[in-house]
């Protein structure tokens, strides 16, 4: 069983369902509203845990009701929350998510406490990182904290997975040097590399550009088409499972967390782990909400 630590964001999500996205100046009625746990980091941790990984989290919440609720939700998942700081006079991260009838979403995020924990808090979690097989991070929390965590992980011989979302046009070279696996989607790939992903040739070109940044393993998620992977010794596209999507929120997070639960630390089963991640993601998009939609391992069957 893999040990996975995630460093990143924890948000209280408010999801609004509506028939279509509003135009500028337009007011629309919504058909539903609900609150749930979210944040890319927390979503990935929940996905890893529900697929069987021993999972820990490094992050922060505010000293408010939302923070207490989110800590309780993660604890109920049996995720190790000892690495989560509670920061006074700071709001817990929040996201407002609009989902239309086509399953597409539009998201607004207030980072709050997610950007209020830094290197000092990470250094206190050195043992947590050293006891992990994989360390996962995204770009919804402070970069200095992520870099500190990746540096500790690499010194301890652990594998690092970077989900560069939301995408930054310039990623610190020090962070890339500590990254073993990068998992962007098509849009994030274009922002990072300047290469528009339109076909297999452009996938190879983008992967090459990412390798040139010093990253050994590249996985580019392709939505309903699946995921493309490229290493020094193998490459290919692992097809997605065909389903009707009602809400794509947390689809990528589910893929990453589920994959990390199955991936061998030497990457010897990379295509198989990607296929498992695709399956978990295909189940997630068939339900509304971020964490409520993430499947358990017992929900997943290959047919």
CSV table of C-alpha atoms in Angstrom, one decimal:
chain,number,residue,atom,x,y,z
A,1,UNK,CA,0.0,0.0,0.0
A,2,UNK,CA,1.5,3.4,-1.0
A,3,UNK,CA,2.0,6.2,1.4
A,4,UNK,CA,1.0,9.5,-0.2
A,5,UNK,CA,1.4,13.0,1.3
A,6,UNK,CA,-0.4,15.9,-0.4
A,7,UNK,CA,0.6,19.5,0.1
A,8,UNK,CA,-1.8,22.1,-1.1
A,9,UNK,CA,-5.2,23.7,-0.9
A,10,UNK,CA,-8.3,23.0,1.2
A,11,UNK,CA,-11.5,24.9,0.2
A,12,UNK,CA,-15.1,25.0,1.2
A,13,UNK,CA,-16.9,24.7,-2.1
A,14,UNK,CA,-20.2,26.2,-2.9
A,15,UNK,CA,-21.6,24.6,-6.1
A,16,UNK,CA,-24.4,26.3,-8.1
A,17,UNK,CA,-26.2,24.3,-10.8
A,18,UNK,CA,-27.6,26.2,-13.8
A,19,UNK,CA,-28.7,25.5,-17.3
A,20,UNK,CA,-26.1,27.7,-19.0
A,21,UNK,CA,-23.2,30.0,-18.0
A,22,UNK,CA,-24.3,33.7,-17.5
A,23,UNK,CA,-23.1,36.3,-20.0
A,24,UNK,CA,-21.6,39.6,-18.7
A,25,UNK,CA,-24.4,41.5,-17.0
A,26,UNK,CA,-26.8,38.6,-17.1
A,27,UNK,CA,-28.7,37.3,-14.0
A,28,UNK,CA,-29.8,33.7,-14.0
A,29,UNK,CA,-31.7,31.5,-11.5
A,30,UNK,CA,-29.9,28.4,-10.3
A,31,UNK,CA,-31.6,25.0,-10.0
A,32,UNK,CA,-29.5,23.8,-7.0
A,33,UNK,CA,-26.9,24.9,-4.4
A,34,UNK,CA,-24.9,22.8,-2.1
A,35,UNK,CA,-21.7,23.0,0.0
A,36,UNK,CA,-18.9,20.4,0.1
A,37,UNK,CA,-15.2,19.9,0.8
A,38,UNK,CA,-12.9,20.9,-2.0
A,39,UNK,CA,-9.6,22.4,-3.0
A,40,UNK,CA,-7.3,20.6,-5.5
A,41,UNK,CA,-5.0,19.4,-2.7
A,42,UNK,CA,-7.8,18.0,-0.5
A,43,UNK,CA,-9.5,16.5,-3.5
A,44,UNK,CA,-6.3,14.6,-4.4
A,45,UNK,CA,-5.8,13.4,-0.9
A,46,UNK,CA,-9.4,12.1,-0.7
A,47,UNK,CA,-9.0,10.3,-4.0
A,48,UNK,CA,-5.7,8.7,-2.9
A,49,UNK,CA,-7.2,7.6,0.4
A,50,UNK,CA,-10.4,6.2,-1.1
A,51,UNK,CA,-8.3,4.1,-3.5
A,52,UNK,CA,-6.4,2.6,-0.6
A,53,UNK,CA,-3.3,4.8,0.0
A,54,UNK,CA,-2.1,5.7,3.5
A,55,UNK,CA,-2.7,9.5,3.1
A,56,UNK,CA,-1.5,12.6,4.9
A,57,UNK,CA,-2.0,16.3,4.2
A,58,UNK,CA,0.1,19.4,4.7
A,59,UNK,CA,-1.8,22.7,4.4
A,60,UNK,CA,-3.8,25.3,6.3
A,61,UNK,CA,-7.3,26.4,7.2
A,62,UNK,CA,-8.5,29.5,9.0
A,63,UNK,CA,-9.7,29.8,12.5
A,64,UNK,CA,-13.4,29.7,11.5
A,65,UNK,CA,-16.4,27.4,11.1
A,66,UNK,CA,-15.4,26.4,7.6
A,67,UNK,CA,-12.0,25.4,8.7
A,68,UNK,CA,-13.3,23.3,11.5
A,69,UNK,CA,-15.8,21.6,9.1
A,70,UNK,CA,-13.2,20.8,6.6
A,71,UNK,CA,-10.8,19.3,9.1
A,72,UNK,CA,-13.6,17.1,10.4
A,73,UNK,CA,-14.4,15.9,6.8
A,74,UNK,CA,-10.7,15.0,6.2
A,75,UNK,CA,-10.4,13.3,9.6
A,76,UNK,CA,-13.5,11.2,8.8
A,77,UNK,CA,-11.8,10.0,5.6
A,78,UNK,CA,-9.0,8.8,8.0
A,79,UNK,CA,-6.5,11.1,6.4
A,80,UNK,CA,-3.7,12.2,8.7
A,81,UNK,CA,-4.4,15.9,9.3
A,82,UNK,CA,-1.5,16.5,11.8
A,83,UNK,CA,0.2,18.6,9.1
A,84,UNK,CA,-2.6,21.0,8.7
A,85,UNK,CA,-2.1,24.4,10.4
A,86,UNK,CA,-5.0,26.5,11.8
A,87,UNK,CA,-4.1,30.2,11.1
A,88,UNK,CA,-5.7,32.9,13.2
A,89,UNK,CA,-7.3,36.0,11.7
A,90,UNK,CA,-7.4,34.3,8.2
A,91,UNK,CA,-10.3,33.0,6.3
A,92,UNK,CA,-10.4,29.3,5.2
A,93,UNK,CA,-10.1,29.0,1.4
A,94,UNK,CA,-13.4,29.0,-0.5
A,95,UNK,CA,-14.5,28.3,-4.1
A,96,UNK,CA,-17.7,29.3,-5.9
A,97,UNK,CA,-18.4,26.7,-8.7
A,98,UNK,CA,-21.0,27.1,-11.4
A,99,UNK,CA,-21.9,23.9,-13.3
A,100,UNK,CA,-24.1,24.0,-16.4
A,101,UNK,CA,-26.3,21.3,-17.9
A,102,UNK,CA,-23.4,20.2,-20.2
A,103,UNK,CA,-21.3,19.4,-17.2
A,104,UNK,CA,-18.8,22.2,-17.8
A,105,UNK,CA,-17.8,24.4,-14.8
A,106,UNK,CA,-16.5,27.9,-14.0
A,107,UNK,CA,-14.8,28.4,-10.7
A,108,UNK,CA,-13.8,31.4,-8.6
A,109,UNK,CA,-11.4,30.8,-5.7
A,110,UNK,CA,-10.5,32.9,-2.6
A,111,UNK,CA,-7.2,31.4,-1.4
A,112,UNK,CA,-7.3,32.5,2.2
A,113,UNK,CA,-5.3,30.3,4.5
A,114,UNK,CA,-4.0,28.3,1.5
A,115,UNK,CA,-1.5,31.1,0.9
A,116,UNK,CA,-0.8,31.7,4.5
A,117,UNK,CA,1.3,28.7,5.3
A,118,UNK,CA,5.0,28.7,4.2
A,119,UNK,CA,8.3,27.0,4.5
A,120,UNK,CA,8.4,27.2,8.3
A,121,UNK,CA,5.2,25.1,8.6
A,122,UNK,CA,6.5,22.6,6.0
A,123,UNK,CA,9.8,22.1,7.9
A,124,UNK,CA,7.8,21.0,10.9
A,125,UNK,CA,6.3,18.2,8.8
A,126,UNK,CA,9.7,16.7,7.7
A,127,UNK,CA,8.9,13.3,9.2
A,128,UNK,CA,5.6,13.1,7.4
A,129,UNK,CA,7.3,13.7,4.1
A,130,UNK,CA,10.1,11.3,4.8
A,131,UNK,CA,7.6,8.5,5.5
A,132,UNK,CA,5.8,8.9,2.2
A,133,UNK,CA,6.3,7.1,-1.2
A,134,UNK,CA,4.9,10.1,-3.1
A,135,UNK,CA,4.5,13.8,-2.4
A,136,UNK,CA,1.9,15.6,-4.5
A,137,UNK,CA,1.5,19.4,-5.0
A,138,UNK,CA,-0.5,21.9,-7.1
A,139,UNK,CA,-0.4,25.7,-7.5
A,140,UNK,CA,-3.3,26.6,-5.2
A,141,UNK,CA,-1.0,27.3,-2.2
A,142,UNK,CA,2.3,29.2,-1.6
A,143,UNK,CA,5.2,28.3,-3.9
A,144,UNK,CA,7.8,28.6,-1.2
A,145,UNK,CA,6.0,25.9,0.9
A,146,UNK,CA,5.8,23.6,-2.1
A,147,UNK,CA,9.4,24.0,-3.0
A,148,UNK,CA,10.4,23.3,0.6
A,149,UNK,CA,8.3,20.2,0.7
A,150,UNK,CA,9.7,18.9,-2.7
A,151,UNK,CA,13.3,19.6,-1.5
A,152,UNK,CA,12.7,17.6,1.6
A,153,UNK,CA,11.1,14.7,-0.4
A,154,UNK,CA,14.0,14.5,-2.9
A,155,UNK,CA,16.6,14.5,-0.1
A,156,UNK,CA,14.8,11.6,1.4
A,157,UNK,CA,14.6,9.7,-1.9
A,158,UNK,CA,10.9,10.1,-2.3
A,159,UNK,CA,9.0,10.7,-5.6
A,160,UNK,CA,7.4,14.0,-6.3
A,161,UNK,CA,4.3,14.6,-8.5
A,162,UNK,CA,3.5,18.2,-9.6
A,163,UNK,CA,0.0,19.1,-10.9
A,164,UNK,CA,0.7,22.6,-12.4
A,165,UNK,CA,-2.8,23.9,-11.9
A,166,UNK,CA,-3.8,26.6,-12.0
A,167,UNK,CA,-1.0,27.0,-14.6
A,168,UNK,CA,1.8,29.5,-14.2
A,169,UNK,CA,3.6,30.8,-17.3
A,170,UNK,CA,6.9,30.6,-15.4
A,171,UNK,CA,7.5,27.8,-12.9
A,172,UNK,CA,10.5,28.2,-10.7
A,173,UNK,CA,13.4,26.2,-12.1
A,174,UNK,CA,14.3,25.1,-8.6
A,175,UNK,CA,10.9,23.4,-8.3
A,176,UNK,CA,11.1,21.7,-11.7
A,177,UNK,CA,14.5,20.3,-10.7
A,178,UNK,CA,12.8,18.6,-7.8
A,179,UNK,CA,9.9,17.2,-9.8
A,180,UNK,CA,9.8,13.5,-10.9
A,181,UNK,CA,6.3,13.6,-12.6
A,182,UNK,CA,4.4,16.5,-14.0
A,183,UNK,CA,0.6,16.1,-14.8
A,184,UNK,CA,-0.9,19.1,-16.7
A,185,UNK,CA,-4.0,19.1,-18.8
A,186,UNK,CA,-3.9,20.3,-22.4
A,187,UNK,CA,-4.5,24.0,-21.5
A,188,UNK,CA,-1.8,24.0,-18.8
A,189,UNK,CA,0.6,22.2,-21.2
A,190,UNK,CA,0.2,25.0,-23.7
A,191,UNK,CA,0.7,27.8,-21.1
A,192,UNK,CA,3.9,26.1,-19.8
A,193,UNK,CA,5.4,25.1,-23.1
A,194,UNK,CA,3.8,27.4,-25.6
A,195,UNK,CA,2.8,24.4,-27.7
A,196,UNK,CA,-0.8,23.9,-28.5
A,197,UNK,CA,-1.8,20.3,-28.1
A,198,UNK,CA,-3.9,19.3,-31.1
A,199,UNK,CA,-2.6,15.8,-32.2
A,200,UNK,CA,-0.1,13.1,-31.3
A,201,UNK,CA,2.8,15.0,-32.9
A,202,UNK,CA,2.2,18.1,-30.7
A,203,UNK,CA,1.9,15.8,-27.7
A,204,UNK,CA,5.4,14.5,-28.4
A,205,UNK,CA,6.6,18.0,-28.9
A,206,UNK,CA,5.1,19.2,-25.7
A,207,UNK,CA,6.5,16.2,-23.7
A,208,UNK,CA,9.9,16.8,-25.1
A,209,UNK,CA,9.7,20.5,-24.0
A,210,UNK,CA,8.7,19.3,-20.5
A,211,UNK,CA,11.6,16.8,-20.4
A,212,UNK,CA,14.0,19.6,-21.3
A,213,UNK,CA,12.9,21.4,-18.1
A,214,UNK,CA,14.4,18.4,-16.2
A,215,UNK,CA,11.3,16.3,-15.6
A,216,UNK,CA,11.6,12.6,-16.1
A,217,UNK,CA,8.0,11.5,-16.5
A,218,UNK,CA,5.3,13.5,-18.3
A,219,UNK,CA,1.5,12.7,-18.2
A,220,UNK,CA,-0.8,15.0,-20.1
A,221,UNK,CA,-4.5,14.5,-19.3
A,222,UNK,CA,-6.7,14.8,-22.4
A,223,UNK,CA,-10.2,14.9,-20.9
A,224,UNK,CA,-12.6,12.5,-22.6
A,225,UNK,CA,-9.7,11.2,-24.8
A,226,UNK,CA,-7.7,9.8,-21.8
A,227,UNK,CA,-4.1,10.5,-20.9
A,228,UNK,CA,-0.8,10.6,-22.8
A,229,UNK,CA,2.4,9.6,-21.0
A,230,UNK,CA,6.0,9.9,-22.1
A,231,UNK,CA,9.2,8.7,-20.4
A,232,UNK,CA,12.7,8.0,-21.6
A,233,UNK,CA,11.7,4.4,-22.3
A,234,UNK,CA,7.9,4.3,-23.1
A,235,UNK,CA,5.0,6.4,-24.3
A,236,UNK,CA,1.4,6.1,-25.3
A,237,UNK,CA,-2.2,7.2,-24.9
A,238,UNK,CA,-4.3,5.4,-22.3
A,239,UNK,CA,-7.9,5.8,-23.5
A,240,UNK,CA,-10.6,7.2,-21.2
A,241,UNK,CA,-13.7,5.3,-20.2
A,242,UNK,CA,-16.8,6.5,-22.1
A,243,UNK,CA,-19.4,8.0,-19.8
A,244,UNK,CA,-21.9,10.8,-19.7
A,245,UNK,CA,-20.3,13.6,-17.6
A,246,UNK,CA,-22.6,15.8,-15.5
A,247,UNK,CA,-19.9,17.7,-13.6
A,248,UNK,CA,-16.2,17.7,-14.4
A,249,UNK,CA,-15.2,19.4,-11.1
A,250,UNK,CA,-12.4,17.4,-9.4
A,251,UNK,CA,-12.0,15.0,-12.4
A,252,UNK,CA,-8.3,15.8,-12.8
A,253,UNK,CA,-7.8,15.7,-9.0
A,254,UNK,CA,-9.4,12.3,-8.8
A,255,UNK,CA,-7.2,11.0,-11.6
A,256,UNK,CA,-4.0,12.2,-9.8
A,257,UNK,CA,-5.0,10.9,-6.4
A,258,UNK,CA,-6.2,7.5,-7.7
A,259,UNK,CA,-3.1,7.1,-9.8
A,260,UNK,CA,-0.7,7.8,-6.9
A,261,UNK,CA,-2.4,5.1,-4.9
A,262,UNK,CA,-1.5,2.5,-7.5
A,263,UNK,CA,1.7,3.6,-9.0
A,264,UNK,CA,4.8,1.7,-8.1
A,265,UNK,CA,7.6,4.0,-6.8
A,266,UNK,CA,9.8,2.8,-9.7
A,267,UNK,CA,7.0,3.6,-12.2
A,268,UNK,CA,7.1,0.1,-13.5
A,269,UNK,CA,3.3,0.0,-13.8
A,270,UNK,CA,2.8,3.5,-15.2
A,271,UNK,CA,0.2,2.6,-18.0
A,272,UNK,CA,-1.8,0.4,-15.5
A,273,UNK,CA,-1.8,3.1,-12.9
A,274,UNK,CA,-3.0,5.7,-15.5
A,275,UNK,CA,-5.8,3.3,-16.6
A,276,UNK,CA,-6.9,3.0,-12.9
A,277,UNK,CA,-6.8,6.9,-12.6
A,278,UNK,CA,-8.9,7.2,-15.8
A,279,UNK,CA,-11.5,4.8,-14.4
A,280,UNK,CA,-11.7,6.7,-11.1
A,281,UNK,CA,-12.1,10.0,-13.0
A,282,UNK,CA,-14.8,8.5,-15.2
A,283,UNK,CA,-16.9,7.7,-12.1
A,284,UNK,CA,-16.3,11.1,-10.5
A,285,UNK,CA,-17.7,13.1,-13.5
A,286,UNK,CA,-21.0,11.2,-13.3
A,287,UNK,CA,-21.9,12.9,-10.0
A,288,UNK,CA,-22.1,16.5,-8.8
A,289,UNK,CA,-19.6,18.1,-6.4
A,290,UNK,CA,-15.9,17.7,-5.8
A,291,UNK,CA,-15.3,15.4,-2.9
A,292,UNK,CA,-18.8,13.9,-2.9
A,293,UNK,CA,-18.2,12.5,-6.4
A,294,UNK,CA,-14.8,10.9,-5.7
A,295,UNK,CA,-15.2,7.1,-5.8
A,296,UNK,CA,-13.9,4.5,-3.4
A,297,UNK,CA,-11.9,1.6,-4.7
A,298,UNK,CA,-14.8,-0.7,-4.1
A,299,UNK,CA,-16.8,1.4,-6.6
A,300,UNK,CA,-14.4,0.7,-9.4
A,301,UNK,CA,-14.7,-2.3,-11.7
A,302,UNK,CA,-13.0,-2.9,-15.0
A,303,UNK,CA,-15.4,-4.2,-17.6
